[in-house]
Structure formats: C-alpha cells, structure tokens
DNA sequence: TGTACATCAGTGAACGCGCGTTCACTGATGTAC
DNA sequence: TGTACATCAGTGAACGCGCGTTCACTGATGTAC
C-alpha cells in the first residue's frame, strides 16, 4: 500500500509548484536579476519570510529553477524523439534539433538561464550537471543508434588524434558504437545547434537572416551530412 | 592648426576613461548586475551625483561599455589579421578565429556582455550595431578576398535557394565576390566560432573537452574546409 | 591685458525605493500511545 | 477514540544594506569684449 500523502504534504508540494511558477514568470519578465523572493511572496499573498519554509535562500530557489529548466528541455527533446522512434537517423536528428530550438523559443529566458551568461559566483550542484546532459544525450543516442545499425561508417578520418583535446572516456560513454574519429564532428554538431539558437535568440542574426526556421532546417541538414547520418 | 584641447576637455576625457575602466572592472568582478554608479563614484573618490556630469543614466554608461567592448574586440581581430596580410586565406582564417577566442578569454565578462544573455529591456543604439559587425567583417573579408583571388570556386551548391531564409542584399554587401551558394556556409562558420567560444566560456565543455585550445584549432580547420579556403 | 559673465565639475543632502535574511511568535496539522 | 506533544506554515517586525536619480549649491575654468 502506498502511503497516501498527508494533506500537509500535498499543500507543501502545491506551494513549491506555485513558488517556482511565479519565479519563472518573474525571470521571463525581468531577467534573472529581477527575481526577488519578496516579489514572489507578494504575488502569492504571503509574507516574505514565509518562503524560507521552502527554500533556504534565493540561490537555492534559483538552483531549483535551473534544474527544472534543464529537465524540462530534456523531457521535451526526449518526447519528440520518442514520437519518431524507428525512423531514419536523419529524420530523428531533424526532429530533435527542432525540439531544442522550439523549446528555446518558447522559454527564451529559461534558455538564457541555461545557455547564456553564467550567473556570477553561482556553482552548479552535481544534480544540475546531470540534468544538463539530458537533451544532449538524445542527440548522442541518435548518432549511436545509427552507427550501430549501419555498420559504423567512419566519416572523415583526418588521421588526427582526437585524444589530444577530448576526454575520450567521458565522450565514449555517451557515444557507444561511434568511432573515435567521429567524436569531433559530434561535438561540433551539438555546439552548432546551441550556437545557432543562442545567436538567434540573443539577436545576432538581425540583419542577415530573414527566416530562421527555414535556415535552421537547412543548417540541421548540413550537420547531418557532417555526421554522415543515414537517410 | 588643430585647436589644442582645453585643460578642462583633457580632464573630462580622463574622467570618462576612468569611469569606464572602473565600471569594466566591476562588471568583471560581479557581473553586469553588479555595476552600480554609486560604487563607481565611491572608487573614484567622487560623490555619486557627480557621475551625472558624464552619463545621464546607468543605461547610458552600459551602452558606452558595450560599444567599447565591440570596438575593442573588432580592433583586436583587425590587428591580428593585418599582421598576416598577404598570407593564405586558410592562415588568415586561423589567425582571425584565434584572435576572437583569445580576446574572449582575456575579457570573459565583456564577451558575456556582447554574446551572452541580453540585458532585459536594453535596446542597442545603431552605433552599437555597427560596431558589432567589426569582428565579423574581418571574417567576411578573408572569404571575400579568397574568392576574388582564386576564381570564385563554389563549394557545395546544394541547389537550394538561399534567398528563402537569408537577407541576401545585406549579406552580399559584406561578401563581395562570394557566390550566393556559399552564404550559408559562411554564416555557419561565424556562428560556429562564437558558439564554440560561448560554450567554452560558459562552461558547457566541462567533462568532454580536455584542451579547448587544440580543439578550437581543429574546429577552425574543419570550418575552413567547409568554406573551401585556399591553402 | 583685464574684466564680466557663462559654463561646467563636483558637493551634500534628500527622496523613495527594494532587497535578503533573522527571529520570536501563533495556530493549525500530524503522530504516538 | 482521545489525549499530549512535536512538527510545521505562516506572521510581523526588524536589521542593515544598497540603489538610481534630483536638486540647489559652490568654486573653479573658459570665453567674449
């Protein structure tokens, strides 16, 4: 028998959810610097000190928000990929990349929280670091699955030793079945996707890009070429 | 005869320089949010209201800092490229890319100011926008020069119409002599360089990259391939 | 070269505001016997 | 099922702080005649 949660526990969970929702809205409206515990409390009709029942400090709340954002993004990408399970690697790649960009455009300030300027003096706890890899892991799986299915075709083996600059052990764990020679291309592909999204969101394509959605698809395809994903 | 600057004008210029230097240091130490006029004044031994002789508001000072940062970066890249004038396009490309990364690593907080999360409600004045293109213009010139010298080799003409998603007129002005088919590769190359630097600076390569300097050179070379730069 | 007036840098006090965090407290909810 | 005690959510006041910006002012520097 699962112990039915006490009313107090239910209320507590609801309060935490509300706190985070209000905090996220504040960040969306005024940026990270605009997040204040007093304001959150005010909007909830509480006295500011009441929030300390839930978070020991502003930083702790911020950490929770960052963690949630990473997980939210990760879940969105996972869901998108799951919807296209069994399709070609190229198709899955397109879909996953789009999911990242779509989430970012829907939650621009949360995206900024994750991939923009780091908050000064803020140190991400290990739990956050793990959540951070969730979206990337989907991209890794797509490449991995394709290599294992397609007979591990090696792309441009430049003959250069990737071990000089990559932590191959860590990368290998994320990319089983992928040849070491492809690690660089993989990292470049992830970098490019997030680089594109950041450039778009932060306004650096103003004046040169007319339709970012179309361009993103085009870019995504070229990255798929680079990764030699099968069609 | 150039009108010799009055002592007052000299003093004024010096004060402005000091204000900016102190402000930059504060940003470097505590992030943008940590920039306060009162603190700047305090460090200069002035009363806070004195600063209003120089900047009408905190925002105006911030704008000046952003403008300076863009120009500082642009000048650094231009100087680096000038030092290698006449060398191969590939070599110039490597040098320019390195100059961008080096500047970013030397001035991480200023880089964040330019390419990180945008300051909420901050609107860049036109002068800033122009300064912002300075570093990119160097990259553009390298490609342009190479195409004009080498007989305009077209890379992968994918047959797709770049006009659907790019503002070709604007891009063309920056890339004389470059075929429209190459515009996408060019934009991808700029994006990648800044994407890499942001990822590195903002901590997203922790755990996968061992030596970012070596990797950056490798990445830069692959981008040069993509652009078909001559050796 | 000397005087009269305008400009400008910097002062000091004040306005009005918001913030994170602590602490002793009340009253309701939960738990153990 | 009822009572006694412990836990917990929320209160209200306070501490100590910093911020951007305005305003009337003094005294030095610059300019015009």
Coordinates of C-alpha atoms (C1' of nucleotides) in Angstrom, one line a residue:
Chain A
X1 CA 0.0 0.0 0.0
X2 CA 1.5 3.3 -1.0
X3 CA 1.3 5.7 2.0
X4 CA -1.3 8.2 0.9
X5 CA 0.3 11.7 1.2
X6 CA -0.8 13.7 4.1
X7 CA -2.8 16.9 3.3
X8 CA 0.1 18.9 4.6
X9 CA 2.5 17.3 2.1
X10 CA 0.1 17.9 -0.7
X11 CA -0.2 21.6 0.3
X12 CA 3.5 21.8 0.5
X13 CA 4.0 20.4 -3.0
X14 CA 1.4 22.8 -4.3
X15 CA 3.2 25.8 -2.7
X16 CA 6.5 24.8 -4.1
X17 CA 5.0 24.5 -7.5
X18 CA 3.4 27.9 -7.2
X19 CA 6.6 29.5 -6.0
X20 CA 8.5 28.1 -9.0
X21 CA 5.8 29.2 -11.4
X22 CA 5.8 32.7 -10.1
X23 CA 9.6 32.9 -10.0
X24 CA 9.8 31.7 -13.6
X25 CA 7.3 34.3 -14.7
X26 CA 9.4 37.0 -13.0
X27 CA 12.5 35.8 -14.7
X28 CA 10.7 35.8 -18.0
X29 CA 9.5 39.4 -17.4
X30 CA 12.6 41.0 -15.9
X31 CA 15.5 38.6 -16.3
X32 CA 17.4 36.7 -13.6
X33 CA 18.4 39.9 -11.7
X34 CA 14.7 40.7 -11.5
X35 CA 13.9 37.6 -9.4
X36 CA 13.3 38.5 -5.8
X37 CA 11.9 36.4 -3.0
X38 CA 9.9 39.4 -1.7
X39 CA 8.2 39.8 -5.0
X40 CA 7.4 36.1 -5.3
X41 CA 5.9 36.2 -1.8
X42 CA 4.0 39.4 -2.6
X43 CA 2.4 37.8 -5.6
X44 CA 1.4 34.8 -3.6
X45 CA -0.1 36.9 -0.9
X46 CA 2.5 35.7 1.6
X47 CA 4.9 37.5 3.9
X48 CA 8.4 37.3 2.5
X49 CA 9.8 35.3 5.4
X50 CA 7.3 32.5 4.7
X51 CA 9.3 31.5 1.7
X52 CA 12.1 30.3 3.9
X53 CA 10.0 27.4 4.8
X54 CA 10.6 26.2 1.2
X55 CA 14.0 27.5 0.2
X56 CA 16.8 28.4 2.4
X57 CA 18.0 31.2 0.2
X58 CA 17.4 33.0 -3.1
X59 CA 20.2 30.9 -4.6
X60 CA 18.6 27.7 -3.6
X61 CA 15.4 28.7 -5.5
X62 CA 17.5 29.7 -8.5
X63 CA 19.2 26.3 -8.5
X64 CA 15.8 24.6 -8.4
X65 CA 14.6 26.7 -11.4
X66 CA 17.7 25.9 -13.4
X67 CA 17.4 22.2 -12.6
X68 CA 13.7 22.3 -13.7
X69 CA 14.6 24.1 -16.9
X70 CA 17.2 21.5 -17.9
X71 CA 14.8 18.7 -17.2
X72 CA 12.0 20.5 -19.0
X73 CA 14.2 20.9 -22.1
X74 CA 15.5 17.4 -21.8
X75 CA 12.0 15.9 -21.5
X76 CA 10.8 17.9 -24.5
X77 CA 13.6 16.6 -26.7
X78 CA 13.1 13.0 -25.4
X79 CA 9.4 13.2 -26.1
X80 CA 10.0 14.5 -29.6
X81 CA 12.4 11.7 -30.3
X82 CA 10.2 9.1 -28.9
X83 CA 7.4 10.2 -31.2
X84 CA 9.7 9.3 -34.1
X85 CA 11.2 6.1 -32.9
X86 CA 12.2 3.8 -35.6
X87 CA 12.5 6.5 -38.2
X88 CA 15.8 7.3 -40.1
X89 CA 18.6 8.8 -38.1
X90 CA 18.4 11.8 -40.3
X91 CA 14.8 12.3 -39.5
X92 CA 15.3 11.8 -35.8
X93 CA 18.1 14.3 -35.9
X94 CA 16.0 16.9 -37.6
X95 CA 13.2 16.3 -35.1
X96 CA 15.5 16.5 -32.0
X97 CA 17.2 19.6 -33.2
X98 CA 13.9 21.3 -33.9
X99 CA 12.7 20.3 -30.4
X100 CA 15.6 22.1 -28.9
X101 CA 15.0 25.3 -30.8
X102 CA 11.3 25.2 -30.3
X103 CA 11.7 24.8 -26.5
X104 CA 14.2 27.7 -26.5
X105 CA 11.9 29.9 -28.4
X106 CA 9.0 29.1 -26.1
X107 CA 11.1 29.7 -23.0
X108 CA 13.7 32.2 -24.0
X109 CA 14.5 33.4 -20.5
X110 CA 14.9 29.9 -19.2
X111 CA 17.1 29.1 -22.2
X112 CA 19.2 32.2 -21.3
X113 CA 19.4 30.8 -17.8
X114 CA 20.9 27.6 -19.1
X115 CA 23.0 28.7 -22.1
X116 CA 23.5 32.4 -21.6
X117 CA 26.0 34.3 -19.4
X118 CA 26.5 32.3 -16.2
X119 CA 25.2 33.8 -13.0
X120 CA 28.4 35.2 -11.2
X121 CA 29.5 33.2 -8.3
X122 CA 26.9 30.6 -8.9
X123 CA 28.1 27.0 -8.7
X124 CA 26.0 24.3 -10.3
X125 CA 25.5 21.3 -8.0
X126 CA 26.1 17.8 -9.4
X127 CA 22.4 17.1 -9.8
X128 CA 22.2 20.1 -12.2
X129 CA 25.1 18.9 -14.2
X130 CA 23.4 15.5 -14.8
X131 CA 20.1 17.1 -15.8
X132 CA 22.1 19.3 -18.2
X133 CA 23.2 16.4 -20.3
X134 CA 19.7 15.1 -20.9
X135 CA 19.0 16.9 -24.2
X136 CA 22.5 16.2 -25.5
X137 CA 22.0 12.6 -24.6
X138 CA 19.2 12.3 -27.1
X139 CA 21.4 13.7 -29.8
X140 CA 24.1 11.2 -28.8
X141 CA 21.7 8.3 -28.9
X142 CA 20.6 9.2 -32.5
X143 CA 24.2 9.1 -33.7
X144 CA 25.0 6.0 -31.6
X145 CA 22.0 4.0 -32.8
X146 CA 22.7 4.9 -36.4
X147 CA 26.3 3.7 -36.2
X148 CA 25.4 0.5 -34.5
X149 CA 22.7 -0.2 -37.1
X150 CA 24.6 0.9 -40.2
X151 CA 27.9 -0.8 -39.6
X152 CA 29.9 2.1 -38.1
X153 CA 30.9 4.0 -41.1
X154 CA 33.8 6.3 -40.3
X155 CA 33.4 9.8 -41.8
X156 CA 36.5 11.9 -42.4
X157 CA 39.2 10.2 -40.5
X158 CA 41.6 13.1 -40.6
X159 CA 44.3 11.0 -39.0
X160 CA 44.5 13.5 -36.2
X161 CA 44.4 12.2 -32.7
X162 CA 41.2 13.2 -31.0
X163 CA 42.6 12.2 -27.7
X164 CA 44.8 15.2 -27.6
X165 CA 41.9 17.5 -26.9
X166 CA 38.9 15.4 -25.9
X167 CA 38.2 13.5 -22.8
X168 CA 37.5 10.4 -24.8
X169 CA 36.4 8.3 -21.8
X170 CA 33.6 10.6 -21.0
X171 CA 32.6 11.1 -24.6
X172 CA 32.8 7.3 -25.3
X173 CA 30.3 6.6 -22.5
X174 CA 27.8 8.9 -24.3
X175 CA 28.5 7.5 -27.8
X176 CA 28.8 3.7 -27.7
X177 CA 29.5 2.3 -31.1
X178 CA 30.7 5.5 -32.5
X179 CA 34.3 5.7 -33.8
X180 CA 36.6 8.0 -32.0
X181 CA 37.3 9.8 -35.3
X182 CA 33.7 11.0 -35.2
X183 CA 33.7 12.5 -31.8
X184 CA 34.9 15.8 -33.0
X185 CA 32.1 16.0 -35.6
X186 CA 29.6 15.1 -33.0
X187 CA 30.7 17.8 -30.6
X188 CA 30.7 20.3 -33.4
X189 CA 27.2 19.4 -34.3
X190 CA 25.9 19.9 -30.7
X191 CA 27.8 23.1 -30.4
X192 CA 26.4 24.4 -33.7
X193 CA 22.8 23.7 -32.7
X194 CA 23.1 25.6 -29.5
X195 CA 25.2 28.2 -31.1
X196 CA 22.6 28.8 -33.7
X197 CA 19.8 29.0 -31.1
X198 CA 21.8 31.4 -28.9
X199 CA 22.6 33.6 -31.9
X200 CA 19.0 33.7 -33.0
X201 CA 17.6 34.3 -29.5
X202 CA 20.2 36.9 -28.5
X203 CA 19.7 38.9 -31.6
X204 CA 22.8 38.3 -33.6
X205 CA 21.1 37.3 -36.8
X206 CA 19.2 40.5 -37.1
X207 CA 20.1 42.0 -40.4
X208 CA 21.3 38.8 -42.1
X209 CA 18.7 36.1 -41.5
X210 CA 15.2 36.5 -42.9
X211 CA 13.6 33.2 -41.8
X212 CA 15.4 31.5 -39.0
X213 CA 13.1 28.5 -39.1
X214 CA 14.0 27.7 -42.7
X215 CA 17.6 28.4 -42.1
X216 CA 17.7 26.2 -39.0
X217 CA 16.4 23.2 -41.0
X218 CA 19.0 23.8 -43.7
X219 CA 21.7 24.0 -41.1
X220 CA 20.5 20.9 -39.4
X221 CA 20.7 19.0 -42.7
X222 CA 24.2 20.1 -43.3
X223 CA 25.2 19.0 -39.8
X224 CA 23.5 15.6 -40.6
X225 CA 25.8 15.4 -43.6
X226 CA 28.8 16.1 -41.5
X227 CA 27.7 13.3 -39.1
X228 CA 27.0 11.0 -42.1
X229 CA 23.6 10.1 -40.7
X230 CA 21.8 7.6 -42.8
X231 CA 18.6 8.6 -44.6
Chain B
X1 CA 46.0 74.4 -36.8
X2 CA 44.3 71.9 -34.6
X3 CA 42.7 73.7 -31.7
X4 CA 44.7 72.5 -28.7
X5 CA 42.3 70.9 -26.3
X6 CA 41.5 73.0 -23.3
X7 CA 42.6 71.6 -19.9
X8 CA 39.0 71.1 -18.9
X9 CA 38.4 68.9 -22.0
X10 CA 41.5 66.9 -21.2
X11 CA 40.4 66.4 -17.6
X12 CA 36.9 65.4 -18.8
X13 CA 38.3 62.8 -21.2
X14 CA 40.4 61.4 -18.4
X15 CA 37.5 61.2 -16.1
X16 CA 35.4 59.4 -18.7
X17 CA 38.2 56.9 -19.2
X18 CA 38.5 56.3 -15.5
X19 CA 34.8 55.8 -15.1
X20 CA 34.7 53.2 -17.9
X21 CA 37.8 51.4 -16.5
X22 CA 36.3 51.2 -13.0
X23 CA 32.9 50.1 -14.5
X24 CA 34.5 47.4 -16.5
X25 CA 36.4 46.1 -13.5
X26 CA 33.2 46.0 -11.5
X27 CA 31.5 44.0 -14.3
X28 CA 34.4 41.7 -14.5
X29 CA 34.2 41.1 -10.7
X30 CA 30.5 40.9 -10.2
X31 CA 28.7 40.7 -13.5
X32 CA 26.5 43.3 -15.2
X33 CA 24.1 43.3 -12.3
X34 CA 26.9 44.3 -10.1
X35 CA 27.6 47.5 -11.9
X36 CA 26.4 50.5 -9.9
X37 CA 27.0 54.1 -10.4
X38 CA 27.4 54.7 -6.7
X39 CA 30.2 52.1 -6.5
X40 CA 32.0 53.6 -9.4
X41 CA 31.8 57.0 -7.8
X42 CA 33.0 55.6 -4.5
X43 CA 36.0 54.0 -6.0
X44 CA 36.9 57.3 -7.8
X45 CA 36.5 59.3 -4.6
X46 CA 33.6 61.2 -6.0
X47 CA 30.1 61.7 -4.8
X48 CA 27.6 59.6 -6.8
X49 CA 25.8 62.5 -8.3
X50 CA 29.0 63.7 -9.9
X51 CA 28.8 60.9 -12.4
X52 CA 25.7 62.5 -14.0
X53 CA 28.1 65.1 -15.5
X54 CA 29.3 62.3 -17.7
X55 CA 26.4 59.9 -18.2
X56 CA 22.8 60.7 -17.9
X57 CA 21.9 57.3 -16.5
X58 CA 23.3 53.9 -15.7
X59 CA 22.0 52.6 -19.0
X60 CA 23.9 55.2 -20.9
X61 CA 27.1 54.1 -19.2
X62 CA 26.3 50.5 -20.0
X63 CA 25.8 51.4 -23.6
X64 CA 29.2 53.1 -23.8
X65 CA 30.8 50.0 -22.3
X66 CA 29.1 47.7 -24.8
X67 CA 30.2 49.9 -27.6
X68 CA 33.8 49.9 -26.4
X69 CA 33.8 46.2 -26.0
X70 CA 32.6 45.6 -29.6
X71 CA 35.2 48.0 -30.8
X72 CA 37.9 46.5 -28.7
X73 CA 37.2 43.0 -30.0
X74 CA 36.9 44.3 -33.5
X75 CA 40.2 46.2 -33.3
X76 CA 41.9 43.1 -31.9
X77 CA 40.8 40.9 -34.7
X78 CA 41.7 43.6 -37.3
X79 CA 45.1 43.9 -35.9
X80 CA 45.7 40.2 -35.9
X81 CA 44.6 39.9 -39.5
X82 CA 46.7 42.9 -40.5
X83 CA 49.8 41.2 -39.1
X84 CA 49.2 38.3 -41.5
X85 CA 48.2 40.3 -44.6
X86 CA 49.1 38.5 -47.8
X87 CA 49.2 35.1 -46.3
X88 CA 46.9 32.3 -47.4
X89 CA 43.2 32.6 -46.7
X90 CA 43.4 29.5 -44.5
X91 CA 46.1 31.0 -42.4
X92 CA 44.3 34.3 -42.1
X93 CA 41.2 32.4 -41.1
X94 CA 43.0 30.5 -38.3
X95 CA 44.5 33.7 -37.0
X96 CA 41.3 35.7 -37.0
X97 CA 39.4 32.9 -35.3
X98 CA 42.1 32.6 -32.7
X99 CA 42.0 36.4 -32.1
X100 CA 38.3 36.2 -31.4
X101 CA 38.8 33.4 -28.9
X102 CA 41.8 35.0 -27.3
X103 CA 40.0 38.3 -26.8
X104 CA 37.1 36.5 -25.3
X105 CA 39.2 34.5 -22.8
X106 CA 41.0 37.7 -21.8
X107 CA 37.8 39.6 -21.3
X108 CA 35.2 37.0 -20.4
X109 CA 32.7 39.3 -18.8
X110 CA 32.9 41.8 -21.6
X111 CA 32.4 38.9 -24.0
X112 CA 29.4 37.9 -22.0
X113 CA 28.1 41.4 -22.3
X114 CA 28.2 41.1 -26.1
X115 CA 27.3 37.5 -26.7
X116 CA 25.6 36.3 -23.6
X117 CA 22.1 36.8 -22.4
X118 CA 20.9 40.2 -23.5
X119 CA 20.3 42.7 -20.7
X120 CA 16.5 42.9 -20.4
X121 CA 14.8 46.0 -21.8
X122 CA 18.1 47.1 -23.2
X123 CA 17.9 48.4 -26.7
X124 CA 21.1 48.7 -28.7
X125 CA 21.5 52.0 -30.5
X126 CA 22.5 52.0 -34.2
X127 CA 26.1 52.9 -33.4
X128 CA 26.4 49.8 -31.3
X129 CA 25.0 47.7 -34.1
X130 CA 27.6 48.9 -36.5
X131 CA 30.5 48.3 -34.1
X132 CA 29.1 44.8 -33.5
X133 CA 29.9 43.8 -37.1
X134 CA 33.5 44.8 -37.0
X135 CA 34.9 41.4 -36.0
X136 CA 32.6 39.6 -38.4
X137 CA 33.7 41.9 -41.2
X138 CA 37.2 40.7 -40.9
X139 CA 36.0 37.1 -41.3
X140 CA 33.9 38.3 -44.3
X141 CA 36.9 39.9 -45.9
X142 CA 39.0 36.8 -45.6
X143 CA 36.5 34.8 -47.5
X144 CA 35.8 37.6 -50.0
X145 CA 39.5 38.1 -50.8
X146 CA 40.0 34.4 -51.3
X147 CA 37.1 34.1 -53.7
X148 CA 38.1 37.1 -55.7
X149 CA 41.7 35.9 -55.9
X150 CA 41.0 32.2 -56.5
X151 CA 38.3 32.4 -59.2
X152 CA 35.2 32.0 -57.1
X153 CA 35.1 28.3 -56.6
X154 CA 31.6 27.3 -55.5
X155 CA 31.5 24.8 -52.7
X156 CA 28.5 22.6 -52.3
X157 CA 25.9 24.1 -54.4
X158 CA 23.0 22.2 -52.8
X159 CA 20.7 23.7 -55.3
X160 CA 18.7 25.2 -52.5
X161 CA 17.7 28.7 -52.7
X162 CA 19.4 30.7 -50.0
X163 CA 17.1 33.6 -50.7
X164 CA 14.3 31.9 -48.9
X165 CA 15.9 32.4 -45.5
X166 CA 18.7 34.9 -45.8
X167 CA 18.6 38.6 -46.4
X168 CA 20.9 38.3 -49.4
X169 CA 21.2 42.0 -50.0
X170 CA 22.7 42.7 -46.6
X171 CA 24.9 39.6 -46.7
X172 CA 26.1 40.4 -50.3
X173 CA 27.3 43.8 -49.1
X174 CA 29.6 42.1 -46.6
X175 CA 30.7 39.3 -49.0
X176 CA 31.5 40.8 -52.4
X177 CA 32.7 38.3 -54.9
X178 CA 31.3 35.4 -52.9
X179 CA 28.7 33.2 -54.6
X180 CA 25.3 33.2 -53.0
X181 CA 25.5 29.4 -52.6
X182 CA 28.3 30.0 -50.1
X183 CA 26.4 32.4 -47.9
X184 CA 25.0 29.7 -45.7
X185 CA 28.4 28.1 -45.1
X186 CA 29.8 31.5 -44.2
X187 CA 27.1 32.2 -41.7
X188 CA 27.5 28.7 -40.3
X189 CA 31.2 29.3 -39.9
X190 CA 30.8 32.6 -38.0
X191 CA 28.1 31.0 -35.8
X192 CA 30.3 28.1 -35.0
X193 CA 33.2 30.2 -33.9
X194 CA 31.1 32.2 -31.5
X195 CA 29.1 29.2 -30.5
X196 CA 32.3 27.4 -29.6
X197 CA 33.7 30.3 -27.6
X198 CA 30.4 30.7 -25.7
X199 CA 30.2 27.0 -24.9
X200 CA 33.8 27.1 -23.7
X201 CA 33.4 30.2 -21.6
X202 CA 30.1 29.4 -20.2
X203 CA 31.2 26.0 -19.0
X204 CA 29.4 23.6 -21.3
X205 CA 32.5 21.8 -22.4
X206 CA 33.4 20.7 -18.9
X207 CA 33.6 17.0 -18.8
X208 CA 34.1 16.4 -22.5
X209 CA 36.9 18.7 -23.7
X210 CA 40.3 18.4 -22.3
X211 CA 42.2 21.0 -24.2
X212 CA 40.0 23.7 -25.7
X213 CA 42.8 25.5 -27.5
X214 CA 43.8 22.4 -29.5
X215 CA 40.2 21.6 -30.2
X216 CA 39.5 25.1 -31.4
X217 CA 42.3 24.9 -33.9
X218 CA 40.9 21.6 -35.1
X219 CA 37.4 23.0 -35.4
X220 CA 38.7 26.1 -37.2
X221 CA 40.4 24.0 -39.8
X222 CA 37.2 22.0 -40.4
X223 CA 35.3 25.2 -40.9
X224 CA 38.0 26.4 -43.3
X225 CA 37.3 23.1 -45.3
X226 CA 33.7 23.9 -45.2
X227 CA 34.4 27.3 -46.7
X228 CA 36.8 25.8 -49.2
X229 CA 39.5 28.3 -48.2
X230 CA 42.7 28.1 -50.2
X231 CA 45.9 27.0 -48.6
Chain C
dT1 C1' 45.7 92.6 -20.6
dG2 C1' 41.7 92.9 -17.8
dT3 C1' 37.0 92.5 -16.6
dA4 C1' 32.1 90.4 -16.7
dC5 C1' 29.6 86.6 -17.5
dA6 C1' 28.7 81.9 -18.8
dT7 C1' 29.9 77.2 -18.4
dC8 C1' 31.0 73.3 -16.0
dA9 C1' 32.8 69.7 -12.3
dG10 C1' 31.8 68.3 -8.2
dT11 C1' 29.2 68.6 -3.4
dG12 C1' 25.9 67.1 0.0
dA13 C1' 21.5 66.2 1.3
dA14 C1' 17.5 64.1 0.3
dC15 C1' 13.6 61.2 -1.9
dG16 C1' 11.7 56.9 -2.4
dC17 C1' 12.6 52.5 -3.2
dG18 C1' 13.7 47.5 -2.9
dC19 C1' 16.3 43.8 -1.2
dG20 C1' 17.8 39.1 1.6
dT21 C1' 17.6 37.3 5.9
dT22 C1' 16.7 36.6 11.1
dC23 C1' 13.8 35.9 15.0
dA24 C1' 10.3 35.2 18.4
dC25 C1' 5.6 34.2 17.8
dT26 C1' 0.8 31.8 16.9
dG27 C1' -2.2 28.4 15.5
dA28 C1' -3.2 24.6 12.8
dT29 C1' -1.9 19.8 11.4
dG30 C1' 0.3 15.2 12.3
dT31 C1' 1.9 11.4 15.4
dA32 C1' 2.5 8.2 19.3
dC33 C1' 0.4 6.0 23.0
Chain D
dT1 C1' -11.2 7.0 20.2
dG2 C1' -8.9 10.5 22.9
dT3 C1' -5.2 13.0 24.7
dA4 C1' -0.3 15.1 24.9
dC5 C1' 3.3 16.6 22.4
dA6 C1' 6.0 17.6 18.3
dT7 C1' 6.1 19.4 13.9
dC8 C1' 5.3 22.8 10.6
dA9 C1' 3.3 27.0 7.7
dG10 C1' 2.9 31.4 8.1
dT11 C1' 3.1 36.2 10.7
dG12 C1' 5.0 40.7 11.6
dA13 C1' 8.6 43.4 12.9
dA14 C1' 13.1 44.5 12.5
dC15 C1' 18.3 44.7 10.9
dG16 C1' 21.3 46.6 7.8
dC17 C1' 22.1 47.4 3.4
dG18 C1' 22.4 49.4 -1.4
dC19 C1' 20.5 51.5 -5.3
dG20 C1' 19.3 55.5 -9.2
dT21 C1' 18.2 59.9 -9.6
dT22 C1' 17.1 65.0 -8.4
dC23 C1' 18.3 69.5 -6.8
dA24 C1' 20.1 73.8 -5.1
dC25 C1' 24.7 75.0 -4.3
dT26 C1' 29.9 76.5 -4.6
dG27 C1' 34.0 77.4 -6.8
dA28 C1' 37.0 76.9 -10.5
dT29 C1' 37.7 77.2 -15.6
dG30 C1' 36.7 79.2 -20.1
dT31 C1' 35.2 83.0 -23.3
dA32 C1' 33.9 87.4 -25.3
dC33 C1' 34.7 92.2 -25.5

